[in-house]
């Protein structure tokens, strides 16, 4: 079954996310478990967690994914920032486990001048310091490549996993269409798509891609700019997204939109758009 949803808020209690997801037409979804631009991770209330798990089962919403705070930077050369980041990721992983959420995704970070290779090794070494709870897979998200961010290509993500003491049982990859396109992967053409999948097979392995972020891009191919657009209204366009959503190597993954929310065009509009682009199973 096509699993498509949106990033939804947990305000008023995490159990509220289930109904919010249904309201936008989603049957899987993504949440933050703390402030997206702060370090605080909310304490998971047991009753709310139970209501969330029960509601998700009753309303057939899942699999869920927790998105890590944007402040996390495991690539950094600064020890204090690294320590804070490791603590935040650990707390978020535990929140995911407490909510029976099988996936957690975060952006690997920026090397801020230390060099790309050092940044990649930093991520790998710091991943080793995490205790990944049973039942949770930690996903590395590919990045658009702005500034000194690491993780713009599959080989680099694969290196992070190789450096770490964890393997692909505990780790995986989440691909974001906007970031892929901004980083120069042109999957909008048949050859471009084939090349991208071949590169994926030679590095991470398609089986280790476990979740997808579906976003159009405001900026052109290779721009390295991370700005999401409504599905079909950006530089990737409807045909390019259709190719991605339906590709046999990717189509079985759950997908969430992280598109802008303005007026008429919110998450419901984009989830509906994704369903229109989906070809029958
Ligand atoms: Zn994303
Ligand atoms: Zn993005």
XYZ file of C-alpha atoms and ligand atoms in Angstrom:
283
model
C 0.000 0.000 0.000
C 1.175 3.532 -0.761
C 2.283 5.107 2.503
C 2.238 8.883 2.193
C 1.896 11.578 4.812
C 3.234 14.876 6.062
C 5.244 16.365 8.864
C 2.697 17.232 11.600
C 2.793 19.007 14.936
C 2.591 17.310 18.345
C 1.298 20.385 20.151
C -1.380 19.533 22.690
C 0.126 16.057 23.140
C 1.762 13.609 20.748
C -1.496 11.659 20.380
C -2.906 14.708 18.533
C -0.524 13.975 15.671
C -2.565 10.949 14.595
C -5.730 12.917 13.893
C -3.724 15.744 12.305
C -2.199 13.220 9.943
C -5.617 11.864 9.017
C -6.875 15.412 8.420
C -4.241 16.012 5.757
C -4.991 12.660 4.147
C -1.863 10.927 5.369
C -1.410 7.296 6.426
C 2.143 7.689 7.757
C 3.951 10.746 9.092
C 6.785 12.637 10.686
C 7.048 14.562 13.961
C 9.574 16.481 16.030
C 9.846 15.375 19.655
C 11.246 18.690 20.832
C 11.781 22.166 19.524
C 13.158 21.940 15.944
C 15.465 24.898 16.611
C 16.293 24.224 20.240
C 18.050 21.567 22.290
C 15.194 20.596 24.592
C 13.651 17.193 23.958
C 10.177 16.794 25.433
C 9.724 14.159 28.111
C 7.379 11.539 26.674
C 4.285 11.259 28.853
C 3.304 7.610 29.265
C -0.427 8.124 28.844
C 0.059 10.293 25.773
C 2.447 7.715 24.313
C -0.110 4.936 24.886
C -2.831 7.051 23.233
C -0.510 7.780 20.305
C 0.322 4.106 19.760
C -3.306 3.027 20.091
C -4.557 5.853 17.867
C -2.001 5.023 15.194
C -3.092 1.388 15.149
C -6.817 2.210 15.164
C -6.508 4.825 12.425
C -3.915 2.841 10.469
C -1.276 5.574 10.483
C 2.339 4.488 10.200
C 5.182 3.974 10.004
C 6.012 7.208 11.816
C 9.416 8.855 11.757
C 10.958 11.306 14.238
C 12.951 14.174 12.716
C 15.887 15.381 14.805
C 16.423 18.991 15.796
C 18.184 21.152 13.191
C 20.860 22.159 15.693
C 22.405 18.682 15.685
C 25.846 18.666 14.077
C 27.814 15.439 14.334
C 30.328 16.632 11.719
C 31.522 19.632 13.738
C 35.149 20.056 14.826
C 33.886 21.613 18.102
C 33.783 19.143 20.982
C 31.124 21.002 22.972
C 28.724 21.167 20.033
C 29.406 17.498 19.292
C 28.648 16.517 22.901
C 25.393 18.488 22.909
C 24.450 16.934 19.572
C 25.114 13.390 20.752
C 22.989 13.993 23.874
C 20.142 15.446 21.795
C 20.162 12.591 19.278
C 20.255 10.048 22.110
C 17.259 11.689 23.825
C 15.344 11.826 20.545
C 16.106 8.182 19.802
C 14.753 7.261 23.230
C 11.632 9.329 22.628
C 11.109 7.460 19.347
C 11.459 4.129 21.178
C 8.988 5.247 23.863
C 6.483 6.052 21.116
C 7.067 2.766 19.267
C 8.301 4.797 16.292
C 10.622 2.705 14.107
C 12.598 5.505 12.412
C 14.598 8.533 13.426
C 16.203 10.881 10.864
C 18.685 13.713 11.219
C 20.942 15.878 9.059
C 24.598 14.838 9.547
C 25.854 18.424 9.878
C 28.651 20.736 8.695
C 32.415 20.451 8.981
C 32.733 24.276 9.212
C 36.225 24.361 7.734
C 37.695 21.161 9.187
C 37.479 19.528 5.757
C 34.974 17.156 4.239
C 36.810 13.951 5.094
C 37.221 15.006 8.728
C 33.541 15.920 8.853
C 32.519 12.517 7.529
C 34.805 10.726 9.997
C 33.452 12.856 12.827
C 29.911 11.767 12.002
C 30.928 8.107 11.919
C 32.828 8.273 15.194
C 30.022 10.077 16.977
C 27.420 7.662 15.678
C 29.437 4.999 17.499
C 28.796 6.801 20.786
C 25.034 6.433 20.430
C 23.024 3.617 21.887
C 20.442 2.889 19.253
C 17.382 1.431 20.991
C 15.938 -1.873 19.802
C 13.219 -1.315 17.250
C 14.557 2.049 16.075
C 16.621 2.575 12.923
C 18.662 5.770 12.735
C 18.521 7.285 9.247
C 21.055 9.701 7.782
C 19.424 12.256 5.493
C 21.152 13.339 2.289
C 21.826 17.073 2.207
C 21.577 19.829 -0.421
C 25.222 20.752 -0.003
C 25.105 24.372 1.069
C 28.238 25.718 2.753
C 30.212 22.970 4.453
C 27.397 20.455 4.982
C 28.413 16.834 4.616
C 26.310 13.987 3.216
C 25.469 15.392 -0.224
C 26.195 12.147 -2.019
C 25.591 8.445 -1.375
C 29.273 7.514 -1.080
C 29.717 10.015 1.759
C 26.672 8.697 3.644
C 27.989 5.167 3.172
C 31.407 6.261 4.527
C 29.772 7.580 7.705
C 28.184 4.178 8.260
C 31.462 2.393 7.475
C 33.412 4.543 9.955
C 30.877 3.991 12.731
C 30.760 0.847 14.833
C 27.095 0.395 13.946
C 26.089 -1.247 10.714
C 23.098 -1.129 8.423
C 20.955 -3.090 10.896
C 20.820 -0.016 13.109
C 21.465 2.625 10.463
C 19.881 3.527 7.165
C 19.290 6.412 4.797
C 16.396 8.810 4.207
C 16.427 10.466 0.791
C 14.980 13.934 0.287
C 14.042 14.749 -3.324
C 14.685 18.501 -2.941
C 18.124 17.873 -1.449
C 18.996 15.301 -4.123
C 18.091 17.723 -6.890
C 19.873 20.660 -5.278
C 22.950 18.449 -4.852
C 22.960 17.712 -8.577
C 21.145 14.365 -8.909
C 18.930 14.788 -11.959
C 16.439 11.969 -11.503
C 13.918 13.745 -13.755
C 15.279 12.005 -16.861
C 15.308 8.257 -17.426
C 19.105 8.085 -17.713
C 19.593 10.381 -14.739
C 17.306 8.190 -12.641
C 19.075 4.993 -13.750
C 22.458 6.533 -12.943
C 21.255 7.642 -9.519
C 19.893 4.199 -8.639
C 23.095 2.545 -9.899
C 25.161 4.870 -7.699
C 22.893 4.032 -4.771
C 23.352 0.305 -5.386
C 27.144 0.664 -5.452
C 27.229 2.544 -2.152
C 24.428 2.558 0.425
C 22.367 -0.153 -1.257
C 18.737 0.469 -2.212
C 17.584 -1.838 0.593
C 19.071 0.571 3.148
C 16.949 3.480 1.967
C 14.091 3.296 4.444
C 12.139 6.522 4.200
C 11.658 9.335 1.664
C 11.080 13.068 1.978
C 9.025 14.244 -0.962
C 9.552 17.906 -1.749
C 9.839 19.931 -4.919
C 12.725 22.395 -5.135
C 12.518 26.184 -5.446
C 16.019 26.253 -6.932
C 17.582 24.620 -10.003
C 19.574 21.418 -10.336
C 22.890 21.626 -8.506
C 22.041 24.934 -6.807
C 22.924 23.462 -3.376
C 20.033 25.494 -1.953
C 17.609 23.795 0.414
C 14.249 25.427 -0.126
C 11.198 23.248 -0.553
C 8.377 23.935 -3.017
C 4.880 22.474 -3.504
C 4.934 19.196 -5.417
C 4.898 19.855 -9.148
C 5.421 23.600 -8.814
C 9.184 23.705 -8.470
C 12.226 22.944 -10.565
C 11.784 19.162 -10.280
C 8.233 19.327 -11.560
C 5.399 16.811 -11.681
C 6.991 14.483 -14.261
C 10.235 14.246 -12.294
C 8.432 13.549 -9.035
C 6.232 10.984 -10.762
C 9.355 9.150 -11.928
C 10.752 9.147 -8.382
C 7.550 8.153 -6.541
C 6.913 5.216 -8.855
C 10.427 3.888 -9.368
C 10.512 0.207 -8.453
C 13.605 0.642 -6.275
C 11.966 3.367 -4.189
C 8.193 3.000 -4.353
C 7.814 0.678 -1.370
C 9.270 3.242 1.034
C 6.999 5.379 3.205
C 7.068 9.025 2.071
C 6.322 12.335 3.797
C 6.007 15.839 2.393
C 7.738 18.793 4.078
C 6.289 21.365 1.716
C 5.459 25.016 2.511
C 2.163 25.769 4.193
C 0.528 28.779 2.634
C -3.180 29.373 2.511
C -5.001 26.926 0.245
C -1.880 24.913 -0.399
C -0.992 23.096 2.770
C -0.026 19.525 3.486
C -3.431 18.182 2.415
C -2.941 19.656 -1.053
C 0.531 18.145 -1.362
C -0.446 14.716 -0.035
C -3.297 14.685 -2.556
C -0.847 15.726 -5.291
C 1.477 12.834 -4.387
C -1.464 10.432 -4.621
C -2.287 11.783 -8.078
C 1.290 11.175 -9.197
C 1.303 7.633 -7.852
C 0.654 4.884 -10.348
C -1.297 1.805 -9.246
C 0.457 -0.789 -7.134
Zn 13.914 16.350 4.453
Zn 15.234 20.493 3.160
